Tab-separated table of C-alpha atoms in Angstrom:
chain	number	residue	atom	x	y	z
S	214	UNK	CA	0.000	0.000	0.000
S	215	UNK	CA	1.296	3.213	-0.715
S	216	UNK	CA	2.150	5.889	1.641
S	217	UNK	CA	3.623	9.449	2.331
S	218	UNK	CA	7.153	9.514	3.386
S	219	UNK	CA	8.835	12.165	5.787
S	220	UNK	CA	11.996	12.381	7.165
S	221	UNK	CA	13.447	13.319	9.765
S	222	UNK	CA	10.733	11.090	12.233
S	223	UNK	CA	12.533	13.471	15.310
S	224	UNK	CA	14.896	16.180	15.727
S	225	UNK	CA	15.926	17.963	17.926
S	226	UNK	CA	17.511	21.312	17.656
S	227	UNK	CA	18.530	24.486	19.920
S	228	UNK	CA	16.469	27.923	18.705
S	229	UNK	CA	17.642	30.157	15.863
S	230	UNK	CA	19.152	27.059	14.236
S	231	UNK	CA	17.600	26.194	10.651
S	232	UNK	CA	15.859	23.122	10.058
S	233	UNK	CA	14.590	21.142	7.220
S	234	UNK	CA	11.794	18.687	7.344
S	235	UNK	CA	11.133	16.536	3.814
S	236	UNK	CA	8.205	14.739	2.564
S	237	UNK	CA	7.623	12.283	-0.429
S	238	UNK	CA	3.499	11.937	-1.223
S	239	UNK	CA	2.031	9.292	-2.289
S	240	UNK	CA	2.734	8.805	-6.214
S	241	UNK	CA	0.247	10.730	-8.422
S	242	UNK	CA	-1.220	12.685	-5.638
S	243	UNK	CA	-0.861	16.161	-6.940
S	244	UNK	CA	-1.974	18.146	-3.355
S	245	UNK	CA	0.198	18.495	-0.440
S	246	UNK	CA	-0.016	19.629	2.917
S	247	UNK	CA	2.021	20.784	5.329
S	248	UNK	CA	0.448	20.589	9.224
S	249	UNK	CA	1.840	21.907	12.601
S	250	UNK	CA	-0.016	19.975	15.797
S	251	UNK	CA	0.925	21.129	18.577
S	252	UNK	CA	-0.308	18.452	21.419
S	253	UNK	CA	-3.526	18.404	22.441
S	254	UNK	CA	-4.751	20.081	19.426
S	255	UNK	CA	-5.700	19.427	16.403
S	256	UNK	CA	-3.636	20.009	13.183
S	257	UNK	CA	-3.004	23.570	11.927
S	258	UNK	CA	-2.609	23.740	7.777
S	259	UNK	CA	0.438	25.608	7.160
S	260	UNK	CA	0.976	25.130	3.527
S	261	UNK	CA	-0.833	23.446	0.772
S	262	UNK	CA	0.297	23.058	-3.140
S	263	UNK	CA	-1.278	22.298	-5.808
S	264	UNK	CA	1.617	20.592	-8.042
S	265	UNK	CA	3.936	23.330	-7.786
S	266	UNK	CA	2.026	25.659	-6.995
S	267	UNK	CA	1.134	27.021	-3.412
S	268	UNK	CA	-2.549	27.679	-3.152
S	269	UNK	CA	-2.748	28.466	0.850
S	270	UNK	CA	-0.055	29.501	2.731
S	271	UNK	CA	-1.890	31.878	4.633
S	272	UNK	CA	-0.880	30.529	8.141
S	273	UNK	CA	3.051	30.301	7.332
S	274	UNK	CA	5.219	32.332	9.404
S	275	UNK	CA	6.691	33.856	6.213
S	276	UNK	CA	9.310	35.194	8.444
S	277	UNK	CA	10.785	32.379	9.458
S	278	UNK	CA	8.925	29.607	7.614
S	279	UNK	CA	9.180	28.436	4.010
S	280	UNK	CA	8.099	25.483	1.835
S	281	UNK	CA	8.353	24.288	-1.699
S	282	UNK	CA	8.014	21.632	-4.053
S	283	UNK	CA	9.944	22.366	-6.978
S	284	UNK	CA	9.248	19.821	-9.217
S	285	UNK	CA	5.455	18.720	-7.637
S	286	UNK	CA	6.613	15.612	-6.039
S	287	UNK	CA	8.665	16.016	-3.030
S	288	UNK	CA	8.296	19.062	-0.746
S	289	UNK	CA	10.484	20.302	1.939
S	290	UNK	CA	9.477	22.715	4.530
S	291	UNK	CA	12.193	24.645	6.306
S	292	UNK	CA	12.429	26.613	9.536
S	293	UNK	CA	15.425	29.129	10.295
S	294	UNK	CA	15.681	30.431	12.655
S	295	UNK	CA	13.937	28.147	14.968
S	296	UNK	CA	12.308	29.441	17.880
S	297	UNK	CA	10.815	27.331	21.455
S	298	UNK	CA	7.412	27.705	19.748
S	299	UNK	CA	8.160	25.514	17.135
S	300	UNK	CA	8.319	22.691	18.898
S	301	UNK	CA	5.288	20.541	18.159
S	302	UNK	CA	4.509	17.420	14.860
S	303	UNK	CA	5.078	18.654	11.773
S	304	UNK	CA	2.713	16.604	9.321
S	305	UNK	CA	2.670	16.064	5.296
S	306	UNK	CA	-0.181	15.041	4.095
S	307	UNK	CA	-1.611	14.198	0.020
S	308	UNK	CA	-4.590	13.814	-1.703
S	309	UNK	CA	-5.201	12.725	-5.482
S	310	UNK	CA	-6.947	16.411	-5.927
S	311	UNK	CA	-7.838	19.473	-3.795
S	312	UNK	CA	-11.129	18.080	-2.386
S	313	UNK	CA	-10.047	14.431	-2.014
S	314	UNK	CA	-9.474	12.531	0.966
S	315	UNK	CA	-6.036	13.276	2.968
S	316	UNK	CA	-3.587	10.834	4.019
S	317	UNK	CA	-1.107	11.561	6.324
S	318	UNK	CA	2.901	10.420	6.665
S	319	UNK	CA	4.279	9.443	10.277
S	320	UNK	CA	5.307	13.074	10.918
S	321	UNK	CA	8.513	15.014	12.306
S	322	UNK	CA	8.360	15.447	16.145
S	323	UNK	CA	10.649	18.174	16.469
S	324	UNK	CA	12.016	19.474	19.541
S	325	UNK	CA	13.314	23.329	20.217
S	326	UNK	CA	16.049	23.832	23.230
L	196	UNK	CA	-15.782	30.724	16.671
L	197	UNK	CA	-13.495	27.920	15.414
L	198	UNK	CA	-14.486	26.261	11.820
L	199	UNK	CA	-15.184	22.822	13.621
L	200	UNK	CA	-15.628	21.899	17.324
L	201	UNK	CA	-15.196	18.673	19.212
L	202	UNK	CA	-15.274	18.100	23.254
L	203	UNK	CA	-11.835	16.930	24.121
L	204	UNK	CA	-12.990	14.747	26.264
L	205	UNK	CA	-12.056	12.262	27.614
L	206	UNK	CA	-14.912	10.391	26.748
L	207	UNK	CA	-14.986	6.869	28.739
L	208	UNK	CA	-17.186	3.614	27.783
L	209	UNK	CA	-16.568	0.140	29.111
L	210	UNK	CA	-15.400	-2.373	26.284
L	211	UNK	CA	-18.151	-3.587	24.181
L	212	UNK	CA	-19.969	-0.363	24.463
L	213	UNK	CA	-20.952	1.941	21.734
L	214	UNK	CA	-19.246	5.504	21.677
L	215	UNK	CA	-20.866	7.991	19.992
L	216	UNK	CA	-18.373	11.486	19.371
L	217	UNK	CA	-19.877	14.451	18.124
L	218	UNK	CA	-18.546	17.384	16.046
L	219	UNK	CA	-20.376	20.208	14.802
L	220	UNK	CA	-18.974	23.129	11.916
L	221	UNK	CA	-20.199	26.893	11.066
L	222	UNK	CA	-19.366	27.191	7.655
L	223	UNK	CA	-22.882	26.010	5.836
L	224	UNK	CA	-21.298	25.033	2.392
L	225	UNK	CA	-19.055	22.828	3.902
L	226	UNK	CA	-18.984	19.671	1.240
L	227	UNK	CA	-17.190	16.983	2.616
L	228	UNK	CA	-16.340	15.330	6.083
L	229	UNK	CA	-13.975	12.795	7.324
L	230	UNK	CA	-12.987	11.483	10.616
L	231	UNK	CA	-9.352	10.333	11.826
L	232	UNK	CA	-7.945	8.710	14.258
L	233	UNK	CA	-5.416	9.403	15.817
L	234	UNK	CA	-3.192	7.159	18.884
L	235	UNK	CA	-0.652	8.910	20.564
L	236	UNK	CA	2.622	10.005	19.225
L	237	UNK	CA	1.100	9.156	16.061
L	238	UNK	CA	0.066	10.740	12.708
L	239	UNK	CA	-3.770	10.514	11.693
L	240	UNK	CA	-5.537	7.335	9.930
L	241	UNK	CA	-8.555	7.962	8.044
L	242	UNK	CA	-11.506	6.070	9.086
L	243	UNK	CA	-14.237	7.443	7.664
L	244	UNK	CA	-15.283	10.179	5.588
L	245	UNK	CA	-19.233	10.962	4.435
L	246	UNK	CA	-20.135	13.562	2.018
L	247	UNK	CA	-24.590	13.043	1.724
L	248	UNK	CA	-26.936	13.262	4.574
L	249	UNK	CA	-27.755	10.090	7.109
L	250	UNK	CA	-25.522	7.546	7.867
L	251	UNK	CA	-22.487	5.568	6.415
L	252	UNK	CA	-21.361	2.290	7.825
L	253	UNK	CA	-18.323	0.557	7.600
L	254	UNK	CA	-17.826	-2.740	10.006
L	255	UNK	CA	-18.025	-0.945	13.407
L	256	UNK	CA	-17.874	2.438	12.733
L	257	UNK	CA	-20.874	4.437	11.416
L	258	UNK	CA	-20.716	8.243	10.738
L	259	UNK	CA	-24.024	10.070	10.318
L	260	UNK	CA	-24.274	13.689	8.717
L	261	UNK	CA	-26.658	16.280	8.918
L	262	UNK	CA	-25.840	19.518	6.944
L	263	UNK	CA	-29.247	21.090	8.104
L	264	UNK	CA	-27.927	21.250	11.948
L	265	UNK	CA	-24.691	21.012	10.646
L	266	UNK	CA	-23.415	17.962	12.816
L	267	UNK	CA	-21.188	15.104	12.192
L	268	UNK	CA	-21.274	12.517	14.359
L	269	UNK	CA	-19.450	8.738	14.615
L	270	UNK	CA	-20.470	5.920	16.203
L	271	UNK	CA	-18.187	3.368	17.523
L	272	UNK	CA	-20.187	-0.538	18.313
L	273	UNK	CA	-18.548	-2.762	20.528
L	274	UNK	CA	-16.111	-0.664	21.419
L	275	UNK	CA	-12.439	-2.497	22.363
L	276	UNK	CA	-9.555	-1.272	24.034
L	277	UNK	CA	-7.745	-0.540	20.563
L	278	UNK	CA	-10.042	2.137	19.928
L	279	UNK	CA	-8.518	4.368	22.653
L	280	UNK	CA	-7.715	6.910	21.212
L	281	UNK	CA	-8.301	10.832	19.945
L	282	UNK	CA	-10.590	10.898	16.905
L	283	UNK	CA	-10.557	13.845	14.770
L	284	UNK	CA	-13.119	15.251	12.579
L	285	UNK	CA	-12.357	17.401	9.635
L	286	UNK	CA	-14.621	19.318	7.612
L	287	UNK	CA	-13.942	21.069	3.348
L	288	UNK	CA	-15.357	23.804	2.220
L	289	UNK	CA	-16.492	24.354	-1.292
L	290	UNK	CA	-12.972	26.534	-1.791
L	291	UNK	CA	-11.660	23.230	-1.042
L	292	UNK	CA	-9.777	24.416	2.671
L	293	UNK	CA	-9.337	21.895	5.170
L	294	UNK	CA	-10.263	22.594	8.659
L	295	UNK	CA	-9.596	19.893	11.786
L	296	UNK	CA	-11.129	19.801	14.946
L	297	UNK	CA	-8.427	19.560	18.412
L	298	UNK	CA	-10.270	16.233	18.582
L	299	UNK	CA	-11.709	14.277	21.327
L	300	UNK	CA	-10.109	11.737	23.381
L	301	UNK	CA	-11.541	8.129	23.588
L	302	UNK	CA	-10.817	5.823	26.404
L	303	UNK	CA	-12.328	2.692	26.305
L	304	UNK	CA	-11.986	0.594	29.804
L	305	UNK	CA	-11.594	-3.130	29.663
């Protein structure tokens, strides 16, 4: 059965360093999302594309937070400078098209010191 | 007022029960509705989704819709100890956004 890859599944990192999370949808899916949970609530969309294209990113920290997916596979989300508040799941997530069921990879627990 | 609402629980049923969890949305066009669920430490699994009014079964999970009151509901028949966990209901809007609920937690006692 297919599934969405990400990588790193944890890191931990001490604030204002950069990090990079990476994710690897399921083949053919041509949405992606990228989610923040923080525990005990639910996820928070921080980016979605459309292929290459980013059609919501209205809930990025632009300052500190950017995504892409350069060639509308693969997508890497990147943090820098991380701050304590960051700590929390970072999930990818695809779906054939824009109104199509999600399925989620195992996530990135990442941890700010 | 949030775009989807759960209790967080925890909601508690002895094993062999049936849970019911409830979720309610404000935006009226909303088109489509799924619940996952989610164990700890873990990423969401999609168990159900429902896009008509009334009710959709699958084995032991059934998830009823009404778009009129604008409630989403699942029910969960003989409940087992697997099933602990937080279910999550999520909700798309014709502009095709995603919104999640914070999800309510689901302990089922042996």
């Amino acid at each position: 059965e297919a599934e969405v890859a990400q990588s790193p599944r944890y890191k931990i990192t001490e604030k204002s360093q950069a990090v990079a999370f990476w994710c690897d949808p399921i083949s053919g899916h041509a949405t992606l999302y990228w989610y923040r949970q923080i525990l005990g609530q639910g996820p928070e969309l921080l980016v979605q594309f459309q292929d290459e294209s980013v059609v919501d990113d209205s809930q990025l920290p632009k300052d500190r937070f950017s995504a892409e997916r350069l060639k509308g596979v693969d997508s890497t989300l990147k943090i820098q400078p991380a701050e304590l508040g960051d700590s929390a799941m970072y999930l990818c997530a695809s779906s054939e098209d824009r109104s199509d069921t999600q399925y989620f990879g195992p996530g990135t627990r990442l941890t700010v010191l | 007022q949030k775009e989807v609402e759960q209790n967080s629980g925890p909601l508690s049923v002895p094993e062999g029960a049936i849970a019911s969890l409830n979720c309610t949305y404000s935006d009226r066009v909303s088109q489509s509705f799924f619940w996952y669920r989610q164990y700890s430490g873990k990423s969401p699994e999609l168990i159900m989704s429902i896009y008509s009014n009334g009710d959709k079964e699958d084995g032991r999970f059934t998830a009823q819709l009404n778009k009129a009151s604008q409630y989403v509901s699942l029910l969960i028949r003989d409940s087992q100890p697997s099933d602990s966990a937080t279910y999550l209901c999520a909700v798309s809007n014709n502009f095709n956004k995603f919104y999640f609920g914070s999800g309510t937690k689901l302990n089922v006692k042996p």
